[in-house]
DNA sequence: GGGTACATGTAATCAGTTACATGATTTA
DNA sequence: TAAATCATGTAACTGATTACATGTACCC
């Protein structure tokens, strides 16, 4: 069996199907958007085509609604669960890909005008501040009392844990771009307290 | 002119050709590996095919050595420089892609055994600690006296600045995974001082 | 002079993206 | 009932990855 034709997207879908039960591509999209989608984009078309691929591999089944929107509902198979668990049992050693167009532009900023460089830094700072604020908002909603259903407890925890990394990254990015805005004179990544408390106080 | 058939890889090559002058794919590869390649991987084959594409677009020229390895040397054209500067003048708004297989596995760690989860966290911690140590080593070499040639000064600065973001990210990752290793009890991303001084003291 | 690491490429494939398109539900 | 938004998909394309392959220089 070609068990090694599976990529990150495959495991994303398998994992969501395992945790959330039978799902439509749209439901997958919603879940992704609320979690990993914050820092790892999965175009919606992927979440329509990937489950179909999993079906051909015997890792999921497809059922089509007969009424209304006639949506396709996918469900994980035992083989799918096995593949997922096997993947989880073998920690990935692949390095993080940090693909940031802004950083790429900064890398070449010496080839353009100082004004362009400053504009870049300011826009990037704004972008990351906005993202950071969105995380904070998210977290506040999350902590809202009366929302942690018993069964959802575990999921919410893992969700929060993973999002914490995204939040941490955005904090770092804000600190970084702020330094860039302040100019080359400021020493970079050489001070303590580069990253403050991510509680929103460093967003404005 | 199809000026919008250019992606990040195109600008990477254009930028390097602009800054370093005529280069072979292998030279491009070396430069990338020492800088952006630390957190944004560009497979070496890309650096052979992409320059060729730029040639067809009139943004670079190709010359082939006659002796020895008969390497292909690429040089940026005025049109190429123009495209590069135009890109730098229009700051990108595309969000950062943070594609981390380890985080993906953590996100689904509740579907496997607690042991698998702990193993994952430990391995990720080790990976990021090693990366952080490598950055430190790099920086130490960089600061070595008698190495900053006058003409190289500017480049070295931008290089260092961009690398600082990678270093900052690794610091955050180390702090993050350490918390994960310590268990769910520890509150995540809610304390001050999550990220220590990136001087190597937190690598061991 | 044989092995190893360095260096240079080609070709096929495929995951991911872009472009396009339409149906269903809600709201005003 | 028209407009807007939500939801659901297909198909073409292409940038990136994988697999393969070979030549050159260096070292022992």
Short mmCIF file of C-alpha atoms (C1' of nucleotides) in Angstrom, two decimals:
data_model
loop_
_atom_site.label_atom_id
_atom_site.label_comp_id
_atom_site.label_asym_id
_atom_site.label_seq_id
_atom_site.Cartn_x
_atom_site.Cartn_y
_atom_site.Cartn_z
CA UNK A 1 0.00 0.00 0.00
CA UNK A 2 1.26 3.43 -0.93
CA UNK A 3 1.11 4.79 2.60
CA UNK A 4 3.68 7.38 1.72
CA UNK A 5 1.64 9.38 -0.70
CA UNK A 6 0.38 11.37 2.26
CA UNK A 7 1.35 14.95 2.95
CA UNK A 8 0.50 17.50 5.62
CA UNK A 9 -2.83 18.22 3.99
CA UNK A 10 -3.74 14.55 4.09
CA UNK A 11 -3.07 14.32 7.79
CA UNK A 12 -4.89 17.55 8.44
CA UNK A 13 -8.02 16.11 6.87
CA UNK A 14 -7.59 12.72 8.50
CA UNK A 15 -7.09 14.34 11.87
CA UNK A 16 -10.14 16.53 11.58
CA UNK A 17 -12.28 13.64 10.39
CA UNK A 18 -11.02 11.58 13.32
CA UNK A 19 -11.74 14.25 15.86
CA UNK A 20 -14.90 15.83 14.52
CA UNK A 21 -16.51 12.80 12.97
CA UNK A 22 -18.14 12.76 9.51
CA UNK A 23 -17.68 16.17 7.95
CA UNK A 24 -18.34 18.10 4.80
CA UNK A 25 -15.50 20.00 3.14
CA UNK A 26 -17.07 23.21 4.31
CA UNK A 27 -17.04 22.08 7.92
CA UNK A 28 -13.40 21.16 7.55
CA UNK A 29 -12.76 24.61 6.19
CA UNK A 30 -14.38 26.23 9.21
CA UNK A 31 -12.32 24.22 11.64
CA UNK A 32 -9.09 24.92 9.81
CA UNK A 33 -9.87 28.60 9.58
CA UNK A 34 -10.37 28.84 13.33
CA UNK A 35 -7.12 27.08 14.16
CA UNK A 36 -4.15 26.25 11.95
CA UNK A 37 -5.46 28.51 9.22
CA UNK A 38 -4.27 31.42 11.31
CA UNK A 39 -0.72 30.78 10.23
CA UNK A 40 -0.83 27.94 7.70
CA UNK A 41 -3.18 28.61 4.85
CA UNK A 42 -5.08 25.76 3.25
CA UNK A 43 -7.07 27.03 0.25
CA UNK A 44 -10.64 25.84 0.39
CA UNK A 45 -10.33 23.88 -2.81
CA UNK A 46 -7.80 21.63 -1.12
CA UNK A 47 -10.39 20.64 1.43
CA UNK A 48 -12.66 19.53 -1.40
CA UNK A 49 -10.08 17.60 -3.39
CA UNK A 50 -8.02 16.07 -0.61
CA UNK A 51 -10.83 14.08 1.03
CA UNK A 52 -11.65 12.68 -2.40
CA UNK A 53 -8.07 11.54 -2.73
CA UNK A 54 -8.23 9.88 0.66
CA UNK A 55 -11.28 7.96 -0.53
CA UNK A 56 -9.35 6.50 -3.45
CA UNK A 57 -6.70 5.40 -0.96
CA UNK A 58 -9.28 3.70 1.20
CA UNK A 59 -8.62 6.04 4.12
CA UNK A 60 -12.04 7.67 4.03
CA UNK A 61 -15.51 7.06 2.66
CA UNK A 62 -17.83 9.43 0.89
CA UNK A 63 -21.59 9.73 1.25
CA UNK A 64 -23.73 12.22 -0.57
CA UNK A 65 -26.79 13.90 0.86
CA UNK A 66 -29.89 13.35 -1.23
CA UNK A 67 -31.75 16.51 -0.36
CA UNK A 68 -30.96 20.22 -0.31
CA UNK A 69 -27.37 21.00 -1.10
CA UNK A 70 -26.45 17.39 -1.73
CA UNK A 71 -23.25 17.90 0.17
CA UNK A 72 -20.53 15.32 0.29
CA UNK A 73 -19.93 13.95 3.76
CA UNK A 74 -16.63 12.25 4.41
CA UNK A 75 -15.86 9.78 7.15
CA UNK A 76 -12.56 8.28 8.20
CA UNK A 77 -12.08 4.52 7.85
CA UNK A 78 -10.18 2.22 10.19
CA UNK A 79 -7.32 2.27 7.70
CA UNK A 80 -7.41 6.06 7.84
CA UNK A 81 -7.25 6.05 11.61
CA UNK A 82 -4.36 3.63 11.48
CA UNK A 83 -2.45 5.85 9.08
CA UNK A 84 -3.09 8.86 11.29
CA UNK A 85 -1.92 7.14 14.45
CA UNK A 86 1.15 5.78 12.70
CA UNK A 87 2.03 9.30 11.62
CA UNK A 88 1.55 10.64 15.13
CA UNK A 89 3.77 7.89 16.51
CA UNK A 90 6.65 8.93 14.30
CA UNK A 91 7.48 12.57 15.12
CA UNK A 92 8.31 14.59 12.05
CA UNK A 93 11.82 15.92 11.74
CA UNK A 94 11.04 18.27 8.88
CA UNK A 95 12.05 21.84 9.68
CA UNK A 96 9.62 24.71 10.03
CA UNK A 97 9.01 26.70 6.89
CA UNK A 98 8.77 30.37 7.73
CA UNK A 99 7.73 31.90 4.42
CA UNK A 100 7.32 35.61 4.89
CA UNK A 101 7.18 37.85 1.83
CA UNK A 102 7.79 40.87 4.03
CA UNK A 103 10.98 39.39 5.34
CA UNK A 104 12.06 38.59 1.80
CA UNK A 105 11.59 42.22 0.88
CA UNK A 106 13.48 43.37 3.93
CA UNK A 107 16.35 41.12 2.93
CA UNK A 108 16.66 43.09 -0.28
CA UNK A 109 15.66 46.47 1.12
CA UNK A 110 19.20 47.76 0.69
CA UNK A 111 18.62 47.65 -3.06
CA UNK A 112 15.78 50.17 -2.92
CA UNK A 113 15.27 53.55 -1.32
CA UNK A 114 15.33 54.08 2.43
CA UNK A 115 11.78 55.36 2.11
CA UNK A 116 10.62 52.08 0.61
CA UNK A 117 12.32 50.27 3.44
CA UNK A 118 10.58 52.34 6.08
CA UNK A 119 7.22 51.95 4.37
CA UNK A 120 7.71 48.20 4.29
CA UNK A 121 8.60 48.05 7.95
CA UNK A 122 5.62 50.17 8.94
CA UNK A 123 3.17 48.11 6.94
CA UNK A 124 4.55 44.86 8.28
CA UNK A 125 4.36 46.19 11.80
CA UNK A 126 0.71 47.12 11.26
CA UNK A 127 -0.07 43.71 9.77
CA UNK A 128 1.44 41.81 12.66
CA UNK A 129 -0.09 44.09 15.25
CA UNK A 130 -3.48 43.45 13.72
CA UNK A 131 -2.90 39.72 13.75
CA UNK A 132 -1.79 39.87 17.35
CA UNK A 133 -4.90 41.82 18.29
CA UNK A 134 -7.03 39.22 16.52
CA UNK A 135 -5.41 36.46 18.56
CA UNK A 136 -6.07 38.36 21.75
CA UNK A 137 -9.68 38.83 20.78
CA UNK A 138 -9.92 35.14 20.00
CA UNK A 139 -8.49 34.19 23.34
CA UNK A 140 -10.88 36.46 25.15
CA UNK A 141 -13.83 34.80 23.43
CA UNK A 142 -12.33 31.46 24.30
CA UNK A 143 -12.16 32.24 27.99
CA UNK A 144 -15.76 33.45 28.03
CA UNK A 145 -17.58 31.52 30.77
CA UNK A 146 -20.32 29.05 29.90
CA UNK A 147 -18.75 28.04 26.64
CA UNK A 148 -16.53 25.11 27.55
CA UNK A 149 -18.85 22.20 27.01
CA UNK A 150 -17.63 19.09 28.75
CA UNK A 151 -16.94 17.17 25.56
CA UNK A 152 -15.24 20.09 23.91
CA UNK A 153 -12.85 20.64 26.76
CA UNK A 154 -10.02 18.58 25.36
CA UNK A 155 -10.29 19.97 21.88
CA UNK A 156 -10.32 23.51 23.16
CA UNK A 157 -7.17 22.82 25.07
CA UNK A 158 -5.21 21.54 22.11
CA UNK A 159 -6.59 24.27 19.97
CA UNK A 160 -5.44 26.86 22.46
CA UNK A 161 -2.07 25.23 22.79
CA UNK A 162 -1.41 25.31 19.07
CA UNK A 163 -2.68 28.83 18.71
CA UNK A 164 -0.27 29.87 21.43
CA UNK A 165 2.58 29.22 19.03
CA UNK A 166 0.98 31.45 16.43
CA UNK A 167 0.48 34.11 19.02
CA UNK A 168 4.05 33.79 20.17
CA UNK A 169 5.24 34.17 16.61
CA UNK A 170 3.21 37.31 16.09
CA UNK A 171 4.58 38.78 19.30
CA UNK A 172 8.07 38.15 18.03
CA UNK A 173 7.22 39.65 14.66
CA UNK A 174 5.81 42.80 16.22
CA UNK A 175 8.93 43.24 18.32
CA UNK A 176 11.09 42.60 15.29
CA UNK A 177 9.42 45.04 12.92
CA UNK A 178 9.20 47.69 15.59
CA UNK A 179 12.98 47.53 15.83
CA UNK A 180 13.27 47.79 12.09
CA UNK A 181 11.04 50.84 12.06
CA UNK A 182 13.14 52.43 14.75
CA UNK A 183 16.13 52.17 12.46
CA UNK A 184 19.38 50.32 11.99
CA UNK A 185 20.85 51.99 15.04
CA UNK A 186 18.87 49.86 17.43
CA UNK A 187 20.54 46.56 18.19
CA UNK A 188 18.41 43.66 17.09
CA UNK A 189 17.64 40.56 19.08
CA UNK A 190 20.30 41.42 21.60
CA UNK A 191 18.21 42.68 24.49
CA UNK A 192 16.16 41.04 27.12
CA UNK A 193 12.44 41.72 27.09
CA UNK A 194 12.26 41.86 23.33
CA UNK A 195 8.91 40.22 23.60
CA UNK A 196 6.53 41.65 26.10
CA UNK A 197 3.45 40.20 27.69
CA UNK A 198 1.10 39.24 24.87
CA UNK A 199 -1.95 40.71 26.56
CA UNK A 200 -2.75 43.41 24.07
CA UNK A 201 -0.71 46.10 25.73
CA UNK A 202 1.82 45.98 22.95
CA UNK A 203 -0.68 46.19 20.16
CA UNK A 204 -1.37 49.88 20.03
CA UNK B 1 4.59 42.45 -20.53
CA UNK B 2 3.69 39.66 -18.14
CA UNK B 3 5.29 41.30 -15.13
CA UNK B 4 3.02 39.33 -12.84
CA UNK B 5 4.39 35.92 -13.57
CA UNK B 6 6.92 36.52 -10.82
CA UNK B 7 6.85 34.81 -7.46
CA UNK B 8 9.01 34.90 -4.35
CA UNK B 9 11.58 32.67 -5.98
CA UNK B 10 11.88 35.03 -8.91
CA UNK B 11 12.56 37.99 -6.66
CA UNK B 12 14.98 35.99 -4.59
CA UNK B 13 17.05 35.28 -7.68
CA UNK B 14 16.71 38.79 -9.04
CA UNK B 15 17.74 40.25 -5.72
CA UNK B 16 20.78 38.05 -5.39
CA UNK B 17 21.85 38.75 -8.95
CA UNK B 18 21.45 42.46 -8.29
CA UNK B 19 23.46 42.40 -5.12
CA UNK B 20 26.11 39.82 -5.88
CA UNK B 21 26.53 40.45 -9.58
CA UNK B 22 26.77 37.68 -12.20
CA UNK B 23 26.33 34.35 -10.47
CA UNK B 24 26.09 30.66 -11.13
CA UNK B 25 23.20 28.68 -9.70
CA UNK B 26 25.57 27.12 -7.24
CA UNK B 27 26.66 30.50 -5.96
CA UNK B 28 23.03 31.47 -5.55
CA UNK B 29 22.51 28.30 -3.60
CA UNK B 30 25.36 29.13 -1.23
CA UNK B 31 24.03 32.59 -0.53
CA UNK B 32 20.53 31.35 0.06
CA UNK B 33 21.74 28.60 2.34
CA UNK B 34 23.60 31.08 4.50
CA UNK B 35 20.64 33.42 4.87
CA UNK B 36 16.98 32.88 4.04
CA UNK B 37 17.56 29.17 3.62
CA UNK B 38 17.70 28.97 7.39
CA UNK B 39 13.95 29.20 7.59
CA UNK B 40 12.65 29.25 4.01
CA UNK B 41 13.88 26.34 1.99
CA UNK B 42 14.59 26.75 -1.71
CA UNK B 43 15.51 23.38 -3.24
CA UNK B 44 18.66 23.64 -5.30
CA UNK B 45 16.90 22.67 -8.51
CA UNK B 46 14.83 25.83 -8.24
CA UNK B 47 17.97 27.89 -8.40
CA UNK B 48 18.84 26.20 -11.67
CA UNK B 49 15.45 26.48 -13.33
CA UNK B 50 14.32 29.86 -12.07
CA UNK B 51 17.19 31.91 -13.56
CA UNK B 52 16.46 30.22 -16.88
CA UNK B 53 12.87 31.36 -16.64
CA UNK B 54 14.01 34.88 -15.92
CA UNK B 55 16.06 34.77 -19.10
CA UNK B 56 12.99 33.94 -21.17
CA UNK B 57 11.28 36.94 -19.57
CA UNK B 58 14.18 39.20 -20.45
CA UNK B 59 15.01 39.88 -16.82
CA UNK B 60 18.37 38.14 -16.92
CA UNK B 61 20.96 36.96 -19.40
CA UNK B 62 22.84 33.69 -19.55
CA UNK B 63 26.46 33.13 -20.47
CA UNK B 64 28.17 29.76 -20.45
CA UNK B 65 31.76 29.16 -19.48
CA UNK B 66 33.78 27.50 -22.22
CA UNK B 67 36.31 25.68 -20.09
CA UNK B 68 36.12 23.30 -17.12
CA UNK B 69 32.66 22.86 -15.73
CA UNK B 70 31.07 25.00 -18.37
CA UNK B 71 28.91 26.59 -15.75
CA UNK B 72 26.03 28.87 -16.57
CA UNK B 73 26.52 32.39 -15.33
CA UNK B 74 23.44 34.58 -15.00
CA UNK B 75 23.34 38.34 -14.93
CA UNK B 76 20.47 40.68 -14.22
CA UNK B 77 19.28 43.01 -17.00
CA UNK B 78 18.02 46.58 -16.63
CA UNK B 79 14.51 45.22 -17.02
CA UNK B 80 15.24 42.79 -14.22
CA UNK B 81 16.46 45.55 -11.96
CA UNK B 82 13.37 47.56 -12.77
CA UNK B 83 11.10 44.65 -11.87
CA UNK B 84 12.98 44.15 -8.62
CA UNK B 85 12.76 47.79 -7.59
CA UNK B 86 9.09 47.95 -8.51
CA UNK B 87 8.46 44.97 -6.27
CA UNK B 88 10.38 46.55 -3.41
CA UNK B 89 8.40 49.75 -3.81
CA UNK B 90 5.11 47.94 -3.32
CA UNK B 91 5.24 46.26 0.11
CA UNK B 92 3.68 42.83 0.09
CA UNK B 93 0.57 42.30 2.15
CA UNK B 94 0.63 38.52 1.92
CA UNK B 95 0.58 36.90 5.35
CA UNK B 96 3.41 34.84 6.78
CA UNK B 97 3.15 31.13 6.19
CA UNK B 98 4.29 29.26 9.26
CA UNK B 99 4.32 25.66 8.09
CA UNK B 100 5.48 23.49 10.91
CA UNK B 101 4.88 19.73 10.71
CA UNK B 102 5.61 19.46 14.40
CA UNK B 103 2.85 21.90 15.27
CA UNK B 104 0.51 19.99 13.00
CA UNK B 105 1.25 16.84 14.94
CA UNK B 106 0.81 18.61 18.24
CA UNK B 107 -2.56 19.84 17.07
CA UNK B 108 -3.68 16.24 16.74
CA UNK B 109 -1.69 14.86 19.65
CA UNK B 110 -4.86 14.22 21.63
CA UNK B 111 -5.69 11.48 19.12
CA UNK B 112 -2.59 9.46 20.01
CA UNK B 113 -0.98 8.28 23.20
CA UNK B 114 0.40 10.67 25.81
CA UNK B 115 3.76 9.03 25.26
CA UNK B 116 3.73 9.92 21.58
CA UNK B 117 2.89 13.47 22.54
CA UNK B 118 5.77 13.72 24.96
CA UNK B 119 8.15 12.19 22.45
CA UNK B 120 7.05 14.72 19.86
CA UNK B 121 7.53 17.64 22.21
CA UNK B 122 10.97 16.45 23.24
CA UNK B 123 12.15 15.97 19.70
CA UNK B 124 10.81 19.33 18.61
CA UNK B 125 12.49 20.97 21.57
CA UNK B 126 15.79 19.36 20.59
CA UNK B 127 15.40 20.42 16.96
CA UNK B 128 14.74 24.03 17.81
CA UNK B 129 17.46 24.13 20.42
CA UNK B 130 19.92 22.89 17.83
CA UNK B 131 18.75 25.51 15.35
CA UNK B 132 19.07 28.21 17.96
CA UNK B 133 22.58 27.07 18.78
CA UNK B 134 23.46 27.17 15.09
CA UNK B 135 22.25 30.75 14.87
CA UNK B 136 24.33 31.69 17.86
CA UNK B 137 27.37 30.06 16.31
CA UNK B 138 26.67 31.92 13.11
CA UNK B 139 26.42 35.21 14.87
CA UNK B 140 29.64 34.60 16.72
CA UNK B 141 31.47 33.97 13.44
CA UNK B 142 29.86 37.08 12.05
CA UNK B 143 31.16 39.28 14.82
CA UNK B 144 34.68 37.90 14.44
CA UNK B 145 37.01 40.88 13.97
CA UNK B 146 38.78 41.41 10.70
CA UNK B 147 36.03 39.94 8.63
CA UNK B 148 33.81 42.89 7.80
CA UNK B 149 35.24 44.12 4.55
CA UNK B 150 34.26 47.68 3.82
CA UNK B 151 32.16 46.77 0.81
CA UNK B 152 30.53 43.88 2.55
CA UNK B 153 29.44 45.97 5.49
CA UNK B 154 25.99 46.79 4.18
CA UNK B 155 25.22 43.28 3.07
CA UNK B 156 26.30 41.86 6.36
CA UNK B 157 23.99 44.21 8.12
CA UNK B 158 20.89 43.24 6.16
CA UNK B 159 21.83 39.63 6.40
CA UNK B 160 22.11 39.92 10.15
CA UNK B 161 18.86 41.79 10.40
CA UNK B 162 16.93 39.18 8.49
CA UNK B 163 18.53 36.35 10.40
CA UNK B 164 17.47 38.05 13.61
CA UNK B 165 13.88 37.21 12.77
CA UNK B 166 14.78 33.57 12.29
CA UNK B 167 16.62 33.61 15.58
CA UNK B 168 13.70 35.26 17.30
CA UNK B 169 11.39 32.61 15.94
CA UNK B 170 13.60 29.81 17.19
CA UNK B 171 13.74 31.40 20.61
CA UNK B 172 9.99 31.46 20.71
CA UNK B 173 9.80 27.86 19.51
CA UNK B 174 12.19 26.69 22.21
CA UNK B 175 10.15 28.43 24.89
CA UNK B 176 6.97 27.00 23.44
CA UNK B 177 8.05 23.39 23.22
CA UNK B 178 9.64 23.51 26.62
CA UNK B 179 6.26 24.39 28.03
CA UNK B 180 4.68 21.56 26.12
CA UNK B 181 7.24 19.14 27.52
CA UNK B 182 6.54 20.37 31.01
CA UNK B 183 2.94 19.35 30.57
CA UNK B 184 -0.53 20.76 30.12
CA UNK B 185 -0.55 22.12 33.64
CA UNK B 186 1.74 24.98 32.76
CA UNK B 187 -0.13 27.95 31.39
CA UNK B 188 0.98 28.73 27.89
CA UNK B 189 1.80 32.13 26.52
CA UNK B 190 0.45 33.82 29.56
CA UNK B 191 3.61 34.67 31.43
CA UNK B 192 6.15 37.35 31.09
CA UNK B 193 9.66 36.29 30.22
CA UNK B 194 8.51 33.45 27.99
CA UNK B 195 11.45 34.18 25.80
CA UNK B 196 14.80 34.56 27.41
CA UNK B 197 17.94 36.22 26.21
CA UNK B 198 18.98 34.47 23.00
CA UNK B 199 22.62 34.20 23.94
CA UNK B 200 22.90 30.45 24.10
CA UNK B 201 22.15 30.17 27.78
CA UNK B 202 18.80 28.63 27.00
CA UNK B 203 20.12 26.10 24.54
CA UNK B 204 21.44 23.43 26.84
"C1'" DG C 1 44.22 6.08 -8.94
"C1'" DG C 2 40.31 5.24 -6.30
"C1'" DG C 3 37.10 7.10 -3.21
"C1'" DT C 4 34.50 10.94 -1.56
"C1'" DA C 5 32.56 15.20 -1.48
"C1'" DC C 6 31.48 18.94 -4.34
"C1'" DA C 7 28.98 20.72 -8.19
"C1'" DT C 8 25.65 20.73 -12.06
"C1'" DG C 9 22.09 19.67 -14.23
"C1'" DT C 10 17.34 17.19 -16.58
"C1'" DA C 11 12.88 15.29 -16.52
"C1'" DA C 12 8.62 13.69 -14.60
"C1'" DT C 13 5.35 14.30 -11.33
"C1'" DC C 14 2.27 16.37 -8.19
"C1'" DA C 15 0.60 19.35 -4.59
"C1'" DG C 16 -1.14 23.61 -4.36
"C1'" DT C 17 -2.97 27.67 -6.48
"C1'" DT C 18 -5.78 30.34 -9.55
"C1'" DA C 19 -9.64 30.99 -12.20
"C1'" DC C 20 -14.06 30.03 -13.01
"C1'" DA C 21 -18.82 28.86 -12.10
"C1'" DT C 22 -23.17 27.89 -9.95
"C1'" DG C 23 -26.67 26.65 -6.36
"C1'" DA C 24 -28.73 27.55 -1.73
"C1'" DT C 25 -29.97 30.45 2.00
"C1'" DT C 26 -30.71 34.59 4.26
"C1'" DT C 27 -31.95 39.44 4.54
"C1'" DA C 28 -33.97 43.74 3.28
"C1'" DT D 1 -38.22 39.12 -5.11
"C1'" DA D 2 -33.79 41.03 -5.62
"C1'" DA D 3 -29.44 41.37 -3.67
"C1'" DA D 4 -26.03 39.69 -0.92
"C1'" DT D 5 -23.73 36.21 1.24
"C1'" DC D 6 -22.92 31.59 2.19
"C1'" DA D 7 -21.65 27.27 0.37
"C1'" DT D 8 -19.97 23.95 -3.07
"C1'" DG D 9 -17.69 22.52 -6.39
"C1'" DT D 10 -14.56 21.66 -11.30
"C1'" DA D 11 -10.77 22.26 -14.25
"C1'" DA D 12 -6.52 24.13 -15.89
"C1'" DC D 13 -2.19 25.39 -14.79
"C1'" DT D 14 2.30 25.82 -12.79
"C1'" DG D 15 5.71 26.29 -9.11
"C1'" DA D 16 7.86 23.23 -6.37
"C1'" DT D 17 9.43 18.75 -5.17
"C1'" DT D 18 11.29 14.23 -6.13
"C1'" DA D 19 13.99 11.20 -8.54
"C1'" DC D 20 17.55 10.49 -11.33
"C1'" DA D 21 22.07 11.11 -13.42
"C1'" DT D 22 26.65 12.65 -14.43
"C1'" DG D 23 30.86 15.32 -14.31
"C1'" DT D 24 34.73 17.69 -11.66
"C1'" DA D 25 37.95 18.47 -8.08
"C1'" DC D 26 40.14 17.12 -4.09
"C1'" DC D 27 42.26 13.98 -0.73
"C1'" DC D 28 44.50 9.83 0.86
#
